[in-house]
Amino acid sequence: MSHADGLASAQERQWEHTPVLLEEVLQWLAPRPNARLIDATVGLGGHARRLLESSAPDGRLLALDADPRALELARQNLAPFGQRVTFVHGRHVDLGRLAEEAGFTACDGILFDLGVSSLQLDDARRGFSFREAGPLDMRMDPTGALTADAVVNDWSEEDLARVIAEYGEERYARRVARFIVRERPVADTAHLAAIVARAVRTSGTIHPATRTFQGIRIAVNSELSSLEQALPQALQLLVPGGSLAVISFHSLEDRIVKRWMTREAEGCICPPRVLVCECGHTAQLERPFKRPVMAGSAEVARNPRSRSARLRVARRLPVSEAQV
């Protein structure tokens, strides 16, 4: 084993012990014996381990992840739970089909822990980080067709500016896109970060390339559209009384989750001008709280990544309540 491989293994063991908002997730999902659970972003298995421990002796969990490396490590970390865990490589957009194929069609709890992981960020070969030189990749699922290289070097200046503005929320998106196109071909992540640093006027501690990298990453992985499609599928997989927990790390994801949960917790959603309901929509979810749960100061001190985490939870209503 090389020194770099040994360091990576040590880091992976460390990351395993820092799942975000763990106690809050356990509180609201409330796993119990014989529960059927889905961790739709299992990562290294930090949340999954505690869910399995809490649902012993016979609770089962579907461990899903788009990243084969994360899934391999989760398989190693969760090996003591044996047949209680089913591992599946796949993306959120296919949640319903993957769960059905694995026999998880009536679930008591589903967890999404969104965003890019430390495992991905700290491996320069994955191309997510602007702090080290790496290939322009950024694919969470390495079997995906679209790479950051295609976005950066092939997309039009207009399309590039749009994703940086919409997904990265970068106020200087047009200027960044113009600088990138002017310096094509962009060789790697370090080259891209240097270009953005010249284009963006910034002050403070946030690296000037942060928002641009976020925007490109979201575009490469279709993260927002996948989330929008996955949430209704998760609802259909839950049994009445089952809970859905979603941890997001930026406002775009959190806004999608908030709006969807709000909609599904309402009855009629016709415009106010409609006097008699025409939509036929019924409430499917109950929200135990409207504001997101955030990490406390102690957790932030232990795990700085938790600072931006937002947890939203909803419970599927019994049929009788959903029809009211």
PDB file of C-alpha atoms in Angstrom:
ATOM      1  CA  MET A   1       0.000   0.000   0.000  1.00  0.00           C
ATOM      2  CA  SER A   2       1.360   3.443  -0.930  1.00  0.00           C
ATOM      3  CA  HIS A   3       1.546   6.305   1.556  1.00  0.00           C
ATOM      4  CA  ALA A   4      -1.279   8.068  -0.334  1.00  0.00           C
ATOM      5  CA  ASP A   5      -3.473   4.964  -0.172  1.00  0.00           C
ATOM      6  CA  GLY A   6      -2.760   4.564   3.532  1.00  0.00           C
ATOM      7  CA  LEU A   7      -3.652   8.194   4.173  1.00  0.00           C
ATOM      8  CA  ALA A   8      -6.873   7.824   2.201  1.00  0.00           C
ATOM      9  CA  SER A   9      -7.815   4.742   4.223  1.00  0.00           C
ATOM     10  CA  ALA A  10      -7.173   6.584   7.476  1.00  0.00           C
ATOM     11  CA  GLN A  11      -9.308   9.486   6.321  1.00  0.00           C
ATOM     12  CA  GLU A  12     -12.110   7.139   5.282  1.00  0.00           C
ATOM     13  CA  ARG A  13     -12.114   5.533   8.734  1.00  0.00           C
ATOM     14  CA  GLN A  14     -12.301   8.992  10.318  1.00  0.00           C
ATOM     15  CA  TRP A  15     -15.194  10.147   8.075  1.00  0.00           C
ATOM     16  CA  GLU A  16     -17.176   7.094   9.063  1.00  0.00           C
ATOM     17  CA  HIS A  17     -17.565   8.492  12.570  1.00  0.00           C
ATOM     18  CA  THR A  18     -18.977  11.904  11.688  1.00  0.00           C
ATOM     19  CA  PRO A  19     -22.479  11.536  10.209  1.00  0.00           C
ATOM     20  CA  VAL A  20     -24.267  14.881  10.334  1.00  0.00           C
ATOM     21  CA  LEU A  21     -27.257  15.480  12.640  1.00  0.00           C
ATOM     22  CA  LEU A  22     -27.184  11.821  13.652  1.00  0.00           C
ATOM     23  CA  GLU A  23     -29.142  12.045  16.905  1.00  0.00           C
ATOM     24  CA  GLU A  24     -31.799  14.195  15.265  1.00  0.00           C
ATOM     25  CA  VAL A  25     -32.194  11.709  12.415  1.00  0.00           C
ATOM     26  CA  LEU A  26     -32.602   8.857  14.898  1.00  0.00           C
ATOM     27  CA  GLN A  27     -35.132  10.843  16.903  1.00  0.00           C
ATOM     28  CA  TRP A  28     -37.388  11.565  13.957  1.00  0.00           C
ATOM     29  CA  LEU A  29     -37.032   8.322  12.014  1.00  0.00           C
ATOM     30  CA  ALA A  30     -37.406   6.379  15.281  1.00  0.00           C
ATOM     31  CA  PRO A  31     -36.175   3.010  13.935  1.00  0.00           C
ATOM     32  CA  ARG A  32     -37.532  -0.037  15.753  1.00  0.00           C
ATOM     33  CA  PRO A  33     -37.274  -3.825  15.464  1.00  0.00           C
ATOM     34  CA  ASN A  34     -38.621  -5.246  12.201  1.00  0.00           C
ATOM     35  CA  ALA A  35     -38.454  -1.808  10.535  1.00  0.00           C
ATOM     36  CA  ARG A  36     -37.788  -1.488   6.815  1.00  0.00           C
ATOM     37  CA  LEU A  37     -35.501   1.471   6.152  1.00  0.00           C
ATOM     38  CA  ILE A  38     -33.781   3.112   3.185  1.00  0.00           C
ATOM     39  CA  ASP A  39     -30.594   5.162   3.361  1.00  0.00           C
ATOM     40  CA  ALA A  40     -30.730   6.716  -0.084  1.00  0.00           C
ATOM     41  CA  THR A  41     -27.232   8.229   0.252  1.00  0.00           C
ATOM     42  CA  VAL A  42     -25.439   5.695   2.434  1.00  0.00           C
ATOM     43  CA  GLY A  43     -21.938   7.126   1.965  1.00  0.00           C
ATOM     44  CA  LEU A  44     -19.627   5.331   4.388  1.00  0.00           C
ATOM     45  CA  GLY A  45     -22.564   4.080   6.437  1.00  0.00           C
ATOM     46  CA  GLY A  46     -22.458   6.371   9.472  1.00  0.00           C
ATOM     47  CA  HIS A  47     -26.198   6.982   9.644  1.00  0.00           C
ATOM     48  CA  ALA A  48     -26.936   3.444   8.431  1.00  0.00           C
ATOM     49  CA  ARG A  49     -24.960   1.857  11.260  1.00  0.00           C
ATOM     50  CA  ARG A  50     -27.012   3.585  13.935  1.00  0.00           C
ATOM     51  CA  LEU A  51     -30.274   2.896  12.111  1.00  0.00           C
ATOM     52  CA  LEU A  52     -29.398  -0.796  12.017  1.00  0.00           C
ATOM     53  CA  GLU A  53     -28.359  -0.840  15.662  1.00  0.00           C
ATOM     54  CA  SER A  54     -31.617   0.845  16.663  1.00  0.00           C
ATOM     55  CA  SER A  55     -33.739  -1.542  14.586  1.00  0.00           C
ATOM     56  CA  ALA A  56     -32.083  -4.717  15.898  1.00  0.00           C
ATOM     57  CA  PRO A  57     -32.496  -7.614  15.830  1.00  0.00           C
ATOM     58  CA  ASP A  58     -34.432  -7.897  12.586  1.00  0.00           C
ATOM     59  CA  GLY A  59     -34.750  -4.451  11.025  1.00  0.00           C
ATOM     60  CA  ARG A  60     -33.563  -4.298   7.422  1.00  0.00           C
ATOM     61  CA  LEU A  61     -31.963  -1.464   5.485  1.00  0.00           C
ATOM     62  CA  LEU A  62     -31.524  -0.707   1.791  1.00  0.00           C
ATOM     63  CA  ALA A  63     -28.172   1.065   1.335  1.00  0.00           C
ATOM     64  CA  LEU A  64     -28.209   3.079  -1.884  1.00  0.00           C
ATOM     65  CA  ASP A  65     -25.462   5.261  -3.328  1.00  0.00           C
ATOM     66  CA  ALA A  66     -24.475   6.581  -6.746  1.00  0.00           C
ATOM     67  CA  ASP A  67     -20.774   6.363  -5.862  1.00  0.00           C
ATOM     68  CA  PRO A  68     -19.410   2.800  -6.203  1.00  0.00           C
ATOM     69  CA  ARG A  69     -16.396   3.624  -3.993  1.00  0.00           C
ATOM     70  CA  ALA A  70     -18.635   4.854  -1.173  1.00  0.00           C
ATOM     71  CA  LEU A  71     -20.809   1.761  -1.542  1.00  0.00           C
ATOM     72  CA  GLU A  72     -17.754  -0.508  -1.358  1.00  0.00           C
ATOM     73  CA  LEU A  73     -16.622   1.158   1.870  1.00  0.00           C
ATOM     74  CA  ALA A  74     -20.145   1.056   3.307  1.00  0.00           C
ATOM     75  CA  ARG A  75     -20.231  -2.669   2.554  1.00  0.00           C
ATOM     76  CA  GLN A  76     -17.042  -3.116   4.579  1.00  0.00           C
ATOM     77  CA  ASN A  77     -18.191  -0.893   7.437  1.00  0.00           C
ATOM     78  CA  LEU A  78     -21.621  -2.521   7.707  1.00  0.00           C
ATOM     79  CA  ALA A  79     -20.429  -6.099   7.268  1.00  0.00           C
ATOM     80  CA  PRO A  80     -21.267  -7.024  10.898  1.00  0.00           C
ATOM     81  CA  PHE A  81     -24.970  -6.585  10.103  1.00  0.00           C
ATOM     82  CA  GLY A  82     -24.858  -9.327   7.497  1.00  0.00           C
ATOM     83  CA  GLN A  83     -28.040 -10.021   5.553  1.00  0.00           C
ATOM     84  CA  ARG A  84     -29.901  -7.195   7.255  1.00  0.00           C
ATOM     85  CA  VAL A  85     -28.361  -4.795   4.711  1.00  0.00           C
ATOM     86  CA  THR A  86     -28.966  -4.767   0.958  1.00  0.00           C
ATOM     87  CA  PHE A  87     -26.468  -2.718  -1.069  1.00  0.00           C
ATOM     88  CA  VAL A  88     -27.498  -1.179  -4.384  1.00  0.00           C
ATOM     89  CA  HIS A  89     -25.593   1.109  -6.745  1.00  0.00           C
ATOM     90  CA  GLY A  90     -27.936   3.714  -8.193  1.00  0.00           C
ATOM     91  CA  ARG A  91     -29.203   7.277  -8.287  1.00  0.00           C
ATOM     92  CA  HIS A  92     -32.057   9.055  -6.548  1.00  0.00           C
ATOM     93  CA  VAL A  93     -33.984   9.443  -9.766  1.00  0.00           C
ATOM     94  CA  ASP A  94     -34.402   5.647  -9.879  1.00  0.00           C
ATOM     95  CA  LEU A  95     -35.298   5.243  -6.200  1.00  0.00           C
ATOM     96  CA  GLY A  96     -38.735   3.710  -6.750  1.00  0.00           C
ATOM     97  CA  ARG A  97     -37.546   1.102  -9.232  1.00  0.00           C
ATOM     98  CA  LEU A  98     -34.441   0.189  -7.229  1.00  0.00           C
ATOM     99  CA  ALA A  99     -36.402  -0.144  -3.998  1.00  0.00           C
ATOM    100  CA  GLU A 100     -39.028  -2.328  -5.655  1.00  0.00           C
ATOM    101  CA  GLU A 101     -36.380  -4.605  -7.163  1.00  0.00           C
ATOM    102  CA  ALA A 102     -34.779  -4.964  -3.720  1.00  0.00           C
ATOM    103  CA  GLY A 103     -38.082  -5.691  -1.997  1.00  0.00           C
ATOM    104  CA  PHE A 104     -38.358  -2.385  -0.105  1.00  0.00           C
ATOM    105  CA  THR A 105     -41.810  -1.235  -1.192  1.00  0.00           C
ATOM    106  CA  ALA A 106     -43.313  -0.674   2.281  1.00  0.00           C
ATOM    107  CA  CYS A 107     -40.817   1.344   4.307  1.00  0.00           C
ATOM    108  CA  ASP A 108     -40.955   2.774   7.808  1.00  0.00           C
ATOM    109  CA  GLY A 109     -38.249   5.371   7.240  1.00  0.00           C
ATOM    110  CA  ILE A 110     -36.224   6.914   4.407  1.00  0.00           C
ATOM    111  CA  LEU A 111     -33.151   9.152   4.735  1.00  0.00           C
ATOM    112  CA  PHE A 112     -31.510  11.437   2.179  1.00  0.00           C
ATOM    113  CA  ASP A 113     -28.142  12.995   3.126  1.00  0.00           C
ATOM    114  CA  LEU A 114     -27.588  15.209   0.091  1.00  0.00           C
ATOM    115  CA  GLY A 115     -24.594  16.923  -1.444  1.00  0.00           C
ATOM    116  CA  VAL A 116     -20.965  16.025  -2.010  1.00  0.00           C
ATOM    117  CA  SER A 117     -19.141  14.010   0.654  1.00  0.00           C
ATOM    118  CA  SER A 118     -15.709  14.420   2.212  1.00  0.00           C
ATOM    119  CA  LEU A 119     -14.762  11.149   0.535  1.00  0.00           C
ATOM    120  CA  GLN A 120     -15.340  12.805  -2.839  1.00  0.00           C
ATOM    121  CA  LEU A 121     -14.028  16.272  -1.995  1.00  0.00           C
ATOM    122  CA  ASP A 122     -10.722  15.108  -0.538  1.00  0.00           C
ATOM    123  CA  ASP A 123      -9.813  12.831  -3.440  1.00  0.00           C
ATOM    124  CA  ALA A 124      -8.299  15.115  -6.073  1.00  0.00           C
ATOM    125  CA  ARG A 125      -8.747  12.383  -8.683  1.00  0.00           C
ATOM    126  CA  ARG A 126     -12.526  12.889  -8.521  1.00  0.00           C
ATOM    127  CA  GLY A 127     -12.268  16.529  -9.619  1.00  0.00           C
ATOM    128  CA  PHE A 128     -14.604  18.040  -7.011  1.00  0.00           C
ATOM    129  CA  SER A 129     -12.066  20.202  -5.192  1.00  0.00           C
ATOM    130  CA  PHE A 130     -10.539  23.487  -6.252  1.00  0.00           C
ATOM    131  CA  ARG A 131      -7.717  23.137  -3.716  1.00  0.00           C
ATOM    132  CA  GLU A 132      -5.707  20.520  -5.636  1.00  0.00           C
ATOM    133  CA  ALA A 133      -5.146  19.805  -9.306  1.00  0.00           C
ATOM    134  CA  GLY A 134      -7.354  17.032 -10.612  1.00  0.00           C
ATOM    135  CA  PRO A 135      -9.273  16.057 -13.736  1.00  0.00           C
ATOM    136  CA  LEU A 136     -12.411  17.993 -14.632  1.00  0.00           C
ATOM    137  CA  ASP A 137     -14.729  15.154 -13.682  1.00  0.00           C
ATOM    138  CA  MET A 138     -17.100  15.848 -10.715  1.00  0.00           C
ATOM    139  CA  ARG A 139     -19.264  12.794 -11.369  1.00  0.00           C
ATOM    140  CA  MET A 140     -20.690  11.229  -8.219  1.00  0.00           C
ATOM    141  CA  ASP A 141     -21.462   8.201 -10.362  1.00  0.00           C
ATOM    142  CA  PRO A 142     -18.382   7.560 -12.540  1.00  0.00           C
ATOM    143  CA  THR A 143     -20.564   5.694 -15.046  1.00  0.00           C
ATOM    144  CA  GLY A 144     -22.403   8.913 -15.867  1.00  0.00           C
ATOM    145  CA  ALA A 145     -21.953  10.340 -19.356  1.00  0.00           C
ATOM    146  CA  LEU A 146     -21.561  14.047 -18.527  1.00  0.00           C
ATOM    147  CA  THR A 147     -18.330  15.358 -16.985  1.00  0.00           C
ATOM    148  CA  ALA A 148     -17.202  18.747 -15.792  1.00  0.00           C
ATOM    149  CA  ASP A 149     -14.769  18.814 -18.698  1.00  0.00           C
ATOM    150  CA  ALA A 150     -17.678  18.820 -21.149  1.00  0.00           C
ATOM    151  CA  VAL A 151     -19.460  21.585 -19.241  1.00  0.00           C
ATOM    152  CA  VAL A 152     -16.360  23.757 -18.906  1.00  0.00           C
ATOM    153  CA  ASN A 153     -14.810  23.236 -22.333  1.00  0.00           C
ATOM    154  CA  ASP A 154     -17.741  22.459 -24.641  1.00  0.00           C
ATOM    155  CA  TRP A 155     -20.834  24.270 -23.409  1.00  0.00           C
ATOM    156  CA  SER A 156     -21.704  27.675 -24.787  1.00  0.00           C
ATOM    157  CA  GLU A 157     -20.805  30.739 -22.752  1.00  0.00           C
ATOM    158  CA  GLU A 158     -24.516  31.390 -22.217  1.00  0.00           C
ATOM    159  CA  ASP A 159     -25.235  27.905 -20.858  1.00  0.00           C
ATOM    160  CA  LEU A 160     -22.121  27.969 -18.708  1.00  0.00           C
ATOM    161  CA  ALA A 161     -23.130  31.319 -17.195  1.00  0.00           C
ATOM    162  CA  ARG A 162     -26.644  30.002 -16.554  1.00  0.00           C
ATOM    163  CA  VAL A 163     -25.577  26.984 -14.487  1.00  0.00           C
ATOM    164  CA  ILE A 164     -23.035  29.025 -12.538  1.00  0.00           C
ATOM    165  CA  ALA A 165     -25.697  31.635 -11.778  1.00  0.00           C
ATOM    166  CA  GLU A 166     -28.638  29.312 -11.093  1.00  0.00           C
ATOM    167  CA  TYR A 167     -26.907  26.395  -9.393  1.00  0.00           C
ATOM    168  CA  GLY A 168     -23.875  28.175  -7.964  1.00  0.00           C
ATOM    169  CA  GLU A 169     -25.740  31.406  -7.103  1.00  0.00           C
ATOM    170  CA  GLU A 170     -22.650  33.293  -8.282  1.00  0.00           C
ATOM    171  CA  ARG A 171     -23.354  36.987  -8.853  1.00  0.00           C
ATOM    172  CA  TYR A 172     -20.424  37.264 -11.287  1.00  0.00           C
ATOM    173  CA  ALA A 173     -21.522  34.255 -13.354  1.00  0.00           C
ATOM    174  CA  ARG A 174     -21.419  36.001 -16.728  1.00  0.00           C
ATOM    175  CA  ARG A 175     -17.951  37.326 -16.073  1.00  0.00           C
ATOM    176  CA  VAL A 176     -16.750  33.905 -14.876  1.00  0.00           C
ATOM    177  CA  ALA A 177     -18.152  32.211 -17.972  1.00  0.00           C
ATOM    178  CA  ARG A 178     -16.523  34.791 -20.218  1.00  0.00           C
ATOM    179  CA  PHE A 179     -13.123  34.263 -18.567  1.00  0.00           C
ATOM    180  CA  ILE A 180     -13.459  30.471 -18.836  1.00  0.00           C
ATOM    181  CA  VAL A 181     -14.367  30.533 -22.528  1.00  0.00           C
ATOM    182  CA  ARG A 182     -11.517  32.944 -23.232  1.00  0.00           C
ATOM    183  CA  GLU A 183      -8.956  30.534 -21.698  1.00  0.00           C
ATOM    184  CA  ARG A 184     -10.194  27.275 -23.208  1.00  0.00           C
ATOM    185  CA  PRO A 185      -9.110  24.551 -23.160  1.00  0.00           C
ATOM    186  CA  VAL A 186      -9.172  24.456 -19.364  1.00  0.00           C
ATOM    187  CA  ALA A 187      -6.769  21.710 -18.321  1.00  0.00           C
ATOM    188  CA  ASP A 188      -7.810  20.703 -14.794  1.00  0.00           C
ATOM    189  CA  THR A 189      -9.457  21.848 -11.552  1.00  0.00           C
ATOM    190  CA  ALA A 190      -6.485  23.969 -10.493  1.00  0.00           C
ATOM    191  CA  HIS A 191      -6.562  25.799 -13.833  1.00  0.00           C
ATOM    192  CA  LEU A 192     -10.315  26.354 -13.508  1.00  0.00           C
ATOM    193  CA  ALA A 193      -9.990  27.645  -9.938  1.00  0.00           C
ATOM    194  CA  ALA A 194      -7.277  30.093 -11.017  1.00  0.00           C
ATOM    195  CA  ILE A 195      -9.464  31.423 -13.833  1.00  0.00           C
ATOM    196  CA  VAL A 196     -12.402  31.943 -11.497  1.00  0.00           C
ATOM    197  CA  ALA A 197     -10.186  33.659  -8.926  1.00  0.00           C
ATOM    198  CA  ARG A 198      -9.200  36.211 -11.555  1.00  0.00           C
ATOM    199  CA  ALA A 199     -12.814  36.774 -12.553  1.00  0.00           C
ATOM    200  CA  VAL A 200     -14.497  37.046  -9.153  1.00  0.00           C
ATOM    201  CA  ARG A 201     -14.197  40.017  -6.853  1.00  0.00           C
ATOM    202  CA  THR A 202     -14.460  38.565  -3.386  1.00  0.00           C
ATOM    203  CA  SER A 203     -13.507  39.235   0.181  1.00  0.00           C
ATOM    204  CA  GLY A 204     -13.683  37.042   3.234  1.00  0.00           C
ATOM    205  CA  THR A 205     -12.830  33.426   3.888  1.00  0.00           C
ATOM    206  CA  ILE A 206     -14.820  31.723   1.096  1.00  0.00           C
ATOM    207  CA  HIS A 207     -12.673  30.673  -1.858  1.00  0.00           C
ATOM    208  CA  PRO A 208     -13.730  32.591  -4.988  1.00  0.00           C
ATOM    209  CA  ALA A 209     -14.227  29.339  -6.929  1.00  0.00           C
ATOM    210  CA  THR A 210     -16.623  27.802  -4.384  1.00  0.00           C
ATOM    211  CA  ARG A 211     -19.858  28.835  -6.077  1.00  0.00           C
ATOM    212  CA  THR A 212     -18.664  28.098  -9.605  1.00  0.00           C
ATOM    213  CA  PHE A 213     -17.565  24.587  -8.663  1.00  0.00           C
ATOM    214  CA  GLN A 214     -20.893  24.014  -6.927  1.00  0.00           C
ATOM    215  CA  GLY A 215     -22.845  25.115  -9.979  1.00  0.00           C
ATOM    216  CA  ILE A 216     -20.881  22.904 -12.363  1.00  0.00           C
ATOM    217  CA  ARG A 217     -21.089  19.917  -9.999  1.00  0.00           C
ATOM    218  CA  ILE A 218     -24.856  20.227  -9.678  1.00  0.00           C
ATOM    219  CA  ALA A 219     -25.188  20.410 -13.456  1.00  0.00           C
ATOM    220  CA  VAL A 220     -22.955  17.376 -14.029  1.00  0.00           C
ATOM    221  CA  ASN A 221     -24.944  15.234 -11.583  1.00  0.00           C
ATOM    222  CA  SER A 222     -28.425  16.665 -12.289  1.00  0.00           C
ATOM    223  CA  GLU A 223     -28.732  16.955  -8.523  1.00  0.00           C
ATOM    224  CA  LEU A 224     -31.748  19.232  -8.298  1.00  0.00           C
ATOM    225  CA  SER A 225     -33.892  17.527 -10.918  1.00  0.00           C
ATOM    226  CA  SER A 226     -33.005  14.125  -9.437  1.00  0.00           C
ATOM    227  CA  LEU A 227     -34.119  15.331  -6.007  1.00  0.00           C
ATOM    228  CA  GLU A 228     -37.384  16.689  -7.406  1.00  0.00           C
ATOM    229  CA  GLN A 229     -38.120  13.303  -8.976  1.00  0.00           C
ATOM    230  CA  ALA A 230     -36.961  11.250  -5.978  1.00  0.00           C
ATOM    231  CA  LEU A 231     -39.126  12.892  -3.309  1.00  0.00           C
ATOM    232  CA  PRO A 232     -42.502  11.730  -4.728  1.00  0.00           C
ATOM    233  CA  GLN A 233     -41.044   8.246  -5.175  1.00  0.00           C
ATOM    234  CA  ALA A 234     -39.976   8.227  -1.530  1.00  0.00           C
ATOM    235  CA  LEU A 235     -43.491   9.189  -0.469  1.00  0.00           C
ATOM    236  CA  GLN A 236     -44.967   6.254  -2.354  1.00  0.00           C
ATOM    237  CA  LEU A 237     -42.526   3.859  -0.668  1.00  0.00           C
ATOM    238  CA  LEU A 238     -43.518   4.905   2.856  1.00  0.00           C
ATOM    239  CA  VAL A 239     -46.152   3.059   4.849  1.00  0.00           C
ATOM    240  CA  PRO A 240     -48.750   5.224   6.657  1.00  0.00           C
ATOM    241  CA  GLY A 241     -46.938   6.666   9.658  1.00  0.00           C
ATOM    242  CA  GLY A 242     -43.554   6.219   7.986  1.00  0.00           C
ATOM    243  CA  SER A 243     -41.095   9.125   8.116  1.00  0.00           C
ATOM    244  CA  LEU A 244     -38.923  10.863   5.544  1.00  0.00           C
ATOM    245  CA  ALA A 245     -35.807  12.776   6.643  1.00  0.00           C
ATOM    246  CA  VAL A 246     -33.795  14.967   4.262  1.00  0.00           C
ATOM    247  CA  ILE A 247     -30.480  16.639   5.100  1.00  0.00           C
ATOM    248  CA  SER A 248     -29.438  19.350   2.644  1.00  0.00           C
ATOM    249  CA  PHE A 249     -26.393  21.592   2.549  1.00  0.00           C
ATOM    250  CA  HIS A 250     -27.350  24.544   0.392  1.00  0.00           C
ATOM    251  CA  SER A 251     -30.390  26.707  -0.158  1.00  0.00           C
ATOM    252  CA  LEU A 252     -31.347  25.288  -3.568  1.00  0.00           C
ATOM    253  CA  GLU A 253     -31.816  21.762  -2.207  1.00  0.00           C
ATOM    254  CA  ASP A 254     -33.478  22.948   0.968  1.00  0.00           C
ATOM    255  CA  ARG A 255     -35.923  25.104  -1.004  1.00  0.00           C
ATOM    256  CA  ILE A 256     -36.982  22.127  -3.145  1.00  0.00           C
ATOM    257  CA  VAL A 257     -37.540  19.962  -0.058  1.00  0.00           C
ATOM    258  CA  LYS A 258     -39.415  22.691   1.809  1.00  0.00           C
ATOM    259  CA  ARG A 259     -41.760  23.482  -1.078  1.00  0.00           C
ATOM    260  CA  TRP A 260     -42.498  19.834  -1.802  1.00  0.00           C
ATOM    261  CA  MET A 261     -43.195  18.972   1.821  1.00  0.00           C
ATOM    262  CA  THR A 262     -45.384  22.057   2.193  1.00  0.00           C
ATOM    263  CA  ARG A 263     -47.382  21.109  -0.895  1.00  0.00           C
ATOM    264  CA  GLU A 264     -47.856  17.504   0.159  1.00  0.00           C
ATOM    265  CA  ALA A 265     -48.968  18.589   3.643  1.00  0.00           C
ATOM    266  CA  GLU A 266     -51.813  20.661   2.159  1.00  0.00           C
ATOM    267  CA  GLY A 267     -55.238  19.635   0.906  1.00  0.00           C
ATOM    268  CA  CYS A 268     -56.579  21.720  -1.954  1.00  0.00           C
ATOM    269  CA  ILE A 269     -53.841  23.564  -3.834  1.00  0.00           C
ATOM    270  CA  CYS A 270     -56.100  25.400  -6.289  1.00  0.00           C
ATOM    271  CA  PRO A 271     -55.399  29.123  -6.828  1.00  0.00           C
ATOM    272  CA  PRO A 272     -57.272  31.391  -4.384  1.00  0.00           C
ATOM    273  CA  ARG A 273     -59.590  32.627  -7.160  1.00  0.00           C
ATOM    274  CA  VAL A 274     -61.042  29.115  -7.605  1.00  0.00           C
ATOM    275  CA  LEU A 275     -64.157  28.903  -5.417  1.00  0.00           C
ATOM    276  CA  VAL A 276     -64.705  25.138  -5.731  1.00  0.00           C
ATOM    277  CA  CYS A 277     -61.757  22.747  -5.603  1.00  0.00           C
ATOM    278  CA  GLU A 278     -60.753  21.469  -9.025  1.00  0.00           C
ATOM    279  CA  CYS A 279     -57.362  19.924  -8.230  1.00  0.00           C
ATOM    280  CA  GLY A 280     -58.494  16.985  -6.119  1.00  0.00           C
ATOM    281  CA  HIS A 281     -55.232  17.166  -4.185  1.00  0.00           C
ATOM    282  CA  THR A 282     -55.233  15.653  -0.692  1.00  0.00           C
ATOM    283  CA  ALA A 283     -52.658  15.999   2.077  1.00  0.00           C
ATOM    284  CA  GLN A 284     -50.236  13.075   2.115  1.00  0.00           C
ATOM    285  CA  LEU A 285     -47.744  14.282   4.711  1.00  0.00           C
ATOM    286  CA  GLU A 286     -47.633  15.756   8.172  1.00  0.00           C
ATOM    287  CA  ARG A 287     -44.760  18.076   9.085  1.00  0.00           C
ATOM    288  CA  PRO A 288     -43.806  17.913  12.784  1.00  0.00           C
ATOM    289  CA  PHE A 289     -41.995  21.252  12.451  1.00  0.00           C
ATOM    290  CA  LYS A 290     -41.734  23.877   9.730  1.00  0.00           C
ATOM    291  CA  ARG A 291     -38.266  25.270  10.334  1.00  0.00           C
ATOM    292  CA  PRO A 292     -35.294  23.048   9.541  1.00  0.00           C
ATOM    293  CA  VAL A 293     -33.305  21.451  12.355  1.00  0.00           C
ATOM    294  CA  MET A 294     -29.713  22.632  12.453  1.00  0.00           C
ATOM    295  CA  ALA A 295     -26.605  21.370  14.190  1.00  0.00           C
ATOM    296  CA  GLY A 296     -25.798  22.758  17.615  1.00  0.00           C
ATOM    297  CA  SER A 297     -22.538  24.488  18.472  1.00  0.00           C
ATOM    298  CA  ALA A 298     -21.020  21.326  19.953  1.00  0.00           C
ATOM    299  CA  GLU A 299     -21.575  19.338  16.758  1.00  0.00           C
ATOM    300  CA  VAL A 300     -20.269  22.169  14.584  1.00  0.00           C
ATOM    301  CA  ALA A 301     -17.113  22.263  16.690  1.00  0.00           C
ATOM    302  CA  ARG A 302     -16.638  18.499  16.198  1.00  0.00           C
ATOM    303  CA  ASN A 303     -17.639  18.457  12.546  1.00  0.00           C
ATOM    304  CA  PRO A 304     -17.450  21.798  10.683  1.00  0.00           C
ATOM    305  CA  ARG A 305     -19.291  20.253   7.708  1.00  0.00           C
ATOM    306  CA  SER A 306     -22.449  20.212   9.822  1.00  0.00           C
ATOM    307  CA  ARG A 307     -22.549  24.027   9.956  1.00  0.00           C
ATOM    308  CA  SER A 308     -24.570  24.326   6.756  1.00  0.00           C
ATOM    309  CA  ALA A 309     -26.711  21.204   7.257  1.00  0.00           C
ATOM    310  CA  ARG A 310     -30.515  21.536   7.310  1.00  0.00           C
ATOM    311  CA  LEU A 311     -32.765  18.646   8.326  1.00  0.00           C
ATOM    312  CA  ARG A 312     -36.422  18.542   7.299  1.00  0.00           C
ATOM    313  CA  VAL A 313     -38.761  15.730   8.297  1.00  0.00           C
ATOM    314  CA  ALA A 314     -42.263  14.643   7.246  1.00  0.00           C
ATOM    315  CA  ARG A 315     -44.518  11.727   8.205  1.00  0.00           C
ATOM    316  CA  ARG A 316     -46.866   9.981   5.814  1.00  0.00           C
ATOM    317  CA  LEU A 317     -50.450  10.366   6.947  1.00  0.00           C
ATOM    318  CA  PRO A 318     -52.755   7.381   7.477  1.00  0.00           C
ATOM    319  CA  VAL A 319     -55.193   6.973   4.588  1.00  0.00           C
ATOM    320  CA  SER A 320     -58.144   8.254   6.624  1.00  0.00           C
ATOM    321  CA  GLU A 321     -56.302  11.479   7.501  1.00  0.00           C
ATOM    322  CA  ALA A 322     -54.891  11.935   3.988  1.00  0.00           C
ATOM    323  CA  GLN A 323     -58.387  11.922   2.534  1.00  0.00           C
ATOM    324  CA  VAL A 324     -59.707  14.636   4.839  1.00  0.00           C
TER     325      VAL A 324
END
